[in-house]
Short mmCIF file of C-alpha atoms and ligand atoms in Angstrom, two decimals:
data_model
loop_
_atom_site.label_atom_id
_atom_site.label_comp_id
_atom_site.label_asym_id
_atom_site.label_seq_id
_atom_site.Cartn_x
_atom_site.Cartn_y
_atom_site.Cartn_z
CA MET A 948 0.00 0.00 0.00
CA ARG A 949 2.71 2.37 1.05
CA SER A 950 4.81 1.61 -2.01
CA SER A 951 1.86 2.10 -4.36
CA GLU A 952 1.19 5.49 -2.77
CA ALA A 953 4.80 6.41 -3.37
CA LEU A 954 4.50 5.32 -6.98
CA ASP A 955 1.33 7.32 -7.39
CA ARG A 956 3.00 10.45 -6.03
CA ARG A 957 5.62 10.11 -8.72
CA GLY A 958 2.78 9.93 -11.21
CA LEU A 959 3.66 6.48 -12.49
CA ILE A 960 0.39 4.69 -11.82
CA ASN A 961 -1.61 7.15 -13.89
CA SER A 962 0.97 7.50 -16.63
CA PRO A 963 -0.20 6.09 -19.94
CA LYS A 964 1.31 2.77 -20.93
CA ILE A 965 2.76 2.71 -24.42
CA GLY A 966 3.40 -0.62 -26.16
CA VAL A 967 6.70 -0.52 -28.07
CA THR A 968 7.09 -3.20 -30.72
CA ALA A 969 10.35 -5.11 -30.57
CA ALA A 970 12.29 -7.27 -33.00
CA LEU A 971 13.13 -10.94 -32.86
CA ARG A 972 16.74 -11.20 -33.90
CA GLU A 973 18.62 -14.41 -34.27
CA GLU A 974 22.33 -13.97 -34.44
CA THR A 975 22.63 -17.29 -36.23
CA GLU A 976 26.27 -16.95 -37.23
CA SER A 977 27.45 -16.85 -33.67
CA ILE A 978 25.20 -19.53 -32.17
CA ALA A 979 27.98 -22.10 -32.51
CA GLN A 980 30.18 -19.97 -30.30
CA ASN A 981 27.49 -18.65 -28.01
CA PRO A 982 24.07 -20.28 -27.51
CA PHE A 983 22.64 -17.12 -25.92
CA GLU A 984 22.24 -15.10 -29.08
CA ARG A 985 18.52 -15.16 -29.77
CA PHE A 986 17.14 -11.86 -28.59
CA VAL A 987 13.91 -9.96 -28.45
CA ARG A 988 15.20 -6.46 -28.59
CA THR A 989 14.32 -2.88 -29.28
CA ASP A 990 16.51 0.18 -29.43
CA SER A 991 16.65 1.71 -25.96
CA ASP A 992 16.16 5.16 -27.53
CA TYR A 993 12.47 4.29 -28.15
CA VAL A 994 12.14 3.37 -24.49
CA LYS A 995 13.86 6.58 -23.47
CA GLY A 996 11.74 8.68 -25.84
CA VAL A 997 8.51 7.33 -24.32
CA SER A 998 9.81 7.62 -20.74
CA GLU A 999 11.03 11.17 -21.13
CA ALA A 1000 7.66 12.15 -22.58
CA GLY A 1001 5.96 10.89 -19.41
CA GLY A 1002 4.76 7.49 -20.66
CA VAL A 1003 5.50 4.01 -19.39
CA PRO A 1004 7.07 1.94 -22.16
CA VAL A 1005 5.99 -1.71 -22.40
CA ILE A 1006 8.05 -3.78 -24.82
CA LEU A 1007 5.98 -6.10 -27.02
CA PRO A 1008 7.85 -9.13 -28.34
CA PRO A 1009 6.90 -10.17 -31.90
CA SER A 1010 6.68 -13.79 -30.77
CA LEU A 1011 3.34 -13.20 -29.03
CA SER A 1012 0.49 -15.30 -30.34
CA LEU A 1013 -2.50 -13.38 -31.69
CA ARG A 1014 -4.56 -14.11 -28.60
CA ALA A 1015 -1.73 -13.06 -26.35
CA ALA A 1016 -1.25 -9.88 -28.41
CA GLU A 1017 -4.90 -8.98 -27.99
CA ALA A 1018 -4.77 -9.63 -24.23
CA ARG A 1019 -1.61 -7.55 -24.04
CA LEU A 1020 -3.31 -4.56 -25.69
CA ASP A 1021 -5.93 -4.58 -22.90
CA GLY A 1022 -3.51 -2.96 -20.51
CA LEU A 1023 -2.12 -0.41 -22.95
CA ASP A 1024 -3.13 3.15 -23.85
CA GLY A 1025 -1.02 3.75 -26.96
CA LEU A 1026 1.15 1.92 -29.48
CA LEU A 1027 4.58 2.84 -30.84
CA LEU A 1028 5.58 0.92 -33.97
CA SER A 1029 9.35 0.83 -34.14
CA GLY A 1030 11.73 0.65 -37.10
CA GLY A 1031 12.91 -2.57 -38.72
CA PRO A 1032 13.33 -4.49 -41.98
CA ASP A 1033 11.22 -4.27 -45.14
CA LEU A 1034 7.56 -5.25 -45.08
CA ASP A 1035 6.46 -8.15 -47.29
CA PRO A 1036 5.10 -6.35 -50.41
CA GLY A 1037 2.29 -8.93 -50.59
CA TYR A 1038 0.53 -6.75 -47.97
CA TYR A 1039 0.04 -4.12 -50.68
CA GLY A 1040 -0.50 -6.55 -53.53
CA GLU A 1041 2.96 -6.54 -55.13
CA GLU A 1042 5.53 -9.16 -55.98
CA PRO A 1043 9.03 -8.52 -54.56
CA VAL A 1044 11.48 -6.59 -56.76
CA PRO A 1045 15.18 -7.63 -56.71
CA GLU A 1046 16.07 -4.54 -54.64
CA LEU A 1047 13.72 -5.51 -51.79
CA GLY A 1048 15.64 -5.96 -48.54
CA THR A 1049 15.24 -8.64 -45.86
CA THR A 1050 11.69 -9.45 -44.81
CA ILE A 1051 10.70 -11.48 -41.74
CA LEU A 1052 7.27 -12.95 -42.42
CA GLU A 1053 6.49 -13.93 -38.83
CA TRP A 1054 7.32 -10.43 -37.59
CA ASP A 1055 5.21 -8.82 -40.36
CA ALA A 1056 2.21 -11.01 -39.55
CA LEU A 1057 2.25 -10.39 -35.81
CA GLU A 1058 2.98 -6.67 -36.06
CA MET A 1059 0.25 -6.23 -38.66
CA ALA A 1060 -2.21 -8.13 -36.44
CA LEU A 1061 -1.29 -6.05 -33.41
CA LEU A 1062 -1.63 -2.86 -35.43
CA ARG A 1063 -5.06 -3.82 -36.80
CA LEU A 1064 -6.28 -4.61 -33.28
CA ALA A 1065 -4.96 -1.26 -32.02
CA LEU A 1066 -6.66 0.54 -34.93
CA LYS A 1067 -9.95 -1.17 -34.13
CA ARG A 1068 -9.67 0.02 -30.52
CA GLY A 1069 -8.97 3.62 -31.55
CA MET A 1070 -5.65 3.54 -29.74
CA PRO A 1071 -3.26 6.44 -30.50
CA ILE A 1072 -0.57 5.05 -32.81
CA PHE A 1073 2.84 6.52 -33.53
CA GLY A 1074 4.87 4.85 -36.31
CA ILE A 1075 8.58 5.35 -36.79
CA CYS A 1076 10.33 4.44 -40.10
CA ARG A 1077 9.03 0.92 -40.88
CA GLY A 1078 6.32 1.74 -38.32
CA MET A 1079 5.08 4.63 -40.49
CA GLN A 1080 5.13 2.42 -43.58
CA ILE A 1081 3.23 -0.48 -42.00
CA LEU A 1082 0.64 1.97 -40.62
CA ASN A 1083 0.02 3.30 -44.14
CA VAL A 1084 -0.21 -0.22 -45.58
CA ALA A 1085 -2.54 -1.48 -42.82
CA LEU A 1086 -4.94 1.33 -43.78
CA GLY A 1087 -4.77 0.53 -47.50
CA GLY A 1088 -1.74 2.49 -48.75
CA THR A 1089 1.27 1.26 -50.76
CA LEU A 1090 5.08 1.60 -50.67
CA TYR A 1091 8.04 2.02 -52.97
CA GLN A 1092 9.92 -1.22 -52.40
CA ASP A 1093 13.15 0.61 -53.16
CA LEU A 1094 13.44 4.39 -53.56
CA PRO A 1095 16.77 4.53 -55.47
CA SER A 1096 15.48 2.26 -58.27
CA GLN A 1097 11.79 3.26 -58.24
CA PHE A 1098 11.34 6.88 -57.17
CA GLY A 1099 13.24 8.71 -59.91
CA ALA A 1100 16.71 9.95 -60.71
CA ASP A 1101 16.69 12.94 -58.40
CA VAL A 1102 16.21 10.98 -55.18
CA ILE A 1103 18.65 12.12 -52.51
CA ASN A 1104 20.57 9.70 -50.28
CA HIS A 1105 18.15 8.49 -47.60
CA TRP A 1106 20.58 6.02 -46.03
CA GLN A 1107 23.16 7.94 -44.06
CA ALA A 1108 26.45 6.46 -42.88
CA THR A 1109 26.64 8.73 -39.85
CA PRO A 1110 25.21 8.34 -36.30
CA LYS A 1111 21.50 8.87 -35.84
CA CYS A 1112 21.87 11.95 -33.66
CA GLN A 1113 23.15 13.74 -36.78
CA TYR A 1114 20.73 15.01 -39.39
CA THR A 1115 21.47 14.55 -43.08
CA HIS A 1116 18.50 16.15 -44.79
CA GLU A 1117 15.63 18.51 -44.16
CA VAL A 1118 11.92 17.91 -44.48
CA GLU A 1119 9.30 20.51 -45.26
CA VAL A 1120 6.40 20.33 -42.84
CA LEU A 1121 3.08 21.13 -44.49
CA ASP A 1122 1.28 24.27 -43.35
CA ASP A 1123 -1.84 23.51 -41.32
CA SER A 1124 -0.66 19.99 -40.54
CA TYR A 1125 -0.87 18.64 -37.00
CA LEU A 1126 2.89 18.02 -37.21
CA ALA A 1127 3.48 21.73 -37.90
CA GLU A 1128 1.36 22.57 -34.87
CA ILE A 1129 3.14 20.25 -32.43
CA THR A 1130 6.68 20.92 -33.66
CA ASP A 1131 6.00 24.61 -34.33
CA ARG A 1132 8.19 24.32 -37.41
CA GLN A 1133 8.05 24.64 -41.19
CA THR A 1134 11.20 22.60 -41.70
CA VAL A 1135 12.68 19.86 -39.53
CA GLU A 1136 16.22 18.52 -39.77
CA VAL A 1137 16.14 14.72 -39.80
CA ASN A 1138 18.31 11.64 -39.86
CA SER A 1139 17.56 9.11 -42.60
CA TYR A 1140 17.85 5.31 -42.66
CA HIS A 1141 15.39 4.05 -45.24
CA HIS A 1142 15.49 2.72 -48.79
CA GLN A 1143 11.71 2.36 -48.95
CA GLY A 1144 9.06 5.05 -48.85
CA ILE A 1145 5.34 5.67 -49.13
CA LYS A 1146 3.90 5.55 -52.67
CA GLY A 1147 0.12 5.58 -52.34
CA MET A 1148 -1.43 7.19 -49.27
CA ALA A 1149 -4.12 5.41 -47.30
CA GLU A 1150 -7.44 7.23 -47.49
CA ASP A 1151 -7.65 8.05 -43.77
CA LEU A 1152 -4.13 9.52 -43.74
CA THR A 1153 -2.61 12.64 -45.20
CA VAL A 1154 0.94 13.83 -45.96
CA ALA A 1155 2.47 15.95 -43.15
CA ALA A 1156 6.04 16.39 -44.44
CA ARG A 1157 8.15 15.78 -47.53
CA SER A 1158 11.85 15.85 -48.30
CA THR A 1159 13.00 18.43 -50.86
CA GLU A 1160 12.68 16.01 -53.83
CA GLY A 1161 9.21 14.95 -52.73
CA VAL A 1162 9.61 11.72 -50.73
CA ILE A 1163 6.85 11.48 -48.10
CA GLU A 1164 8.56 11.81 -44.72
CA ALA A 1165 5.60 12.15 -42.34
CA ILE A 1166 1.94 11.20 -42.34
CA GLU A 1167 -0.97 11.85 -40.01
CA SER A 1168 -4.70 11.35 -39.49
CA ARG A 1169 -7.05 13.28 -41.71
CA ASP A 1170 -9.28 13.64 -38.69
CA PHE A 1171 -7.70 13.64 -35.22
CA SER A 1172 -11.11 13.68 -33.57
CA GLU A 1173 -11.59 10.23 -35.13
CA HIS A 1174 -8.15 8.75 -34.46
CA TRP A 1175 -4.67 9.93 -33.35
CA LEU A 1176 -2.27 8.54 -35.96
CA VAL A 1177 1.17 9.96 -36.73
CA GLY A 1178 4.06 8.43 -38.66
CA VAL A 1179 7.52 9.75 -39.39
CA GLN A 1180 10.07 8.29 -41.78
CA TRP A 1181 13.04 9.45 -39.70
CA HIS A 1182 14.15 8.37 -36.22
CA PRO A 1183 13.15 11.14 -33.79
CA GLU A 1184 14.17 8.93 -30.84
CA GLY A 1185 17.76 9.30 -31.97
CA MET A 1186 17.70 13.08 -32.46
CA CYS A 1187 18.68 14.35 -29.06
CA ASP A 1188 18.70 18.14 -29.44
CA PRO A 1189 15.85 19.24 -27.13
CA GLY A 1190 15.19 22.33 -29.26
CA SER A 1191 14.73 20.40 -32.50
CA GLY A 1192 11.03 19.57 -32.12
CA HIS A 1193 11.55 15.80 -32.19
CA ARG A 1194 10.59 15.25 -28.56
CA ASN A 1195 7.30 17.05 -29.14
CA VAL A 1196 6.02 14.12 -31.20
CA PHE A 1197 6.64 11.67 -28.34
CA GLU A 1198 4.97 14.09 -25.93
CA ALA A 1199 1.94 14.54 -28.18
CA HIS A 1200 1.59 10.75 -28.48
CA VAL A 1201 1.76 10.25 -24.70
CA CYS A 1202 -0.83 13.03 -24.18
CA ALA A 1203 -3.13 11.40 -26.74
CA ALA A 1204 -2.69 8.05 -24.95
CA GLU A 1205 -3.60 9.73 -21.66
CA ARG A 1206 -6.80 11.14 -23.19
CA HIS A 1207 -7.58 7.72 -24.69
CA ALA A 1208 -7.11 6.10 -21.27
CA SER A 1209 -9.35 8.60 -19.50
CA ARG A 1210 -12.10 8.15 -22.11
CA GLY A 1211 -11.85 4.38 -21.53
CA ALA A 1212 -12.09 4.91 -17.76
CA ALA A 1213 -15.13 7.17 -18.15
CA ALA A 1214 -16.96 4.72 -20.44
MN1 LIG B 2243 14.72 10.41 -45.45
#
């Protein structure tokens, strides 16, 4: 009792819980040397981003069964879809092109199922990199399987060789977008680690930012009163400058999750 009161004073009990999707990685080459190399893991910067915004991060392993995934969502107020490998293009009705990167079918299936359940529940969803792409596809949109070979000759380099706290290109934030409102910016400096991008937008989503040559770099709900959905193609969790506007997106997501939780409690 006493410890729960202490927790409550620190605001933890009422903080919204944000599910953070994690990857199943098998370091198969080293299993012979070390049998302890099969990890469920997520970049700790996602965890830090949620925590610093006032949320409680809950890591969701991709090895959950569908029933377990649904039960797991019961205790959560928001979902953060993390970055990762390419999505199976079958989800948007295409055959793979030779430039398609690694796909992990089991991960795709479980993350897509989790996402569809979260959408059905009206849970605030924030997608980062692959997370933005899968969000668009789950709602009916499509992707470029490979920007350098499919987008056009003027595509800039979207796969930087430098650390993620460094930006390598700018994005133009659309006037009147929700993203412009929460970041209070017309341009945002971003890191870039993607060879895929959004091609066709899902009907319920709209473009919030583009790179200078026109690649879609952020998406959001057409109607936030219906559903809080935001996706960014860059990795805001890795951009540490507090004045850069990147933290604002995490904060907005946590606030939306808090509102979602209080609506659930009132119902
Ligand atoms: Mn980019």
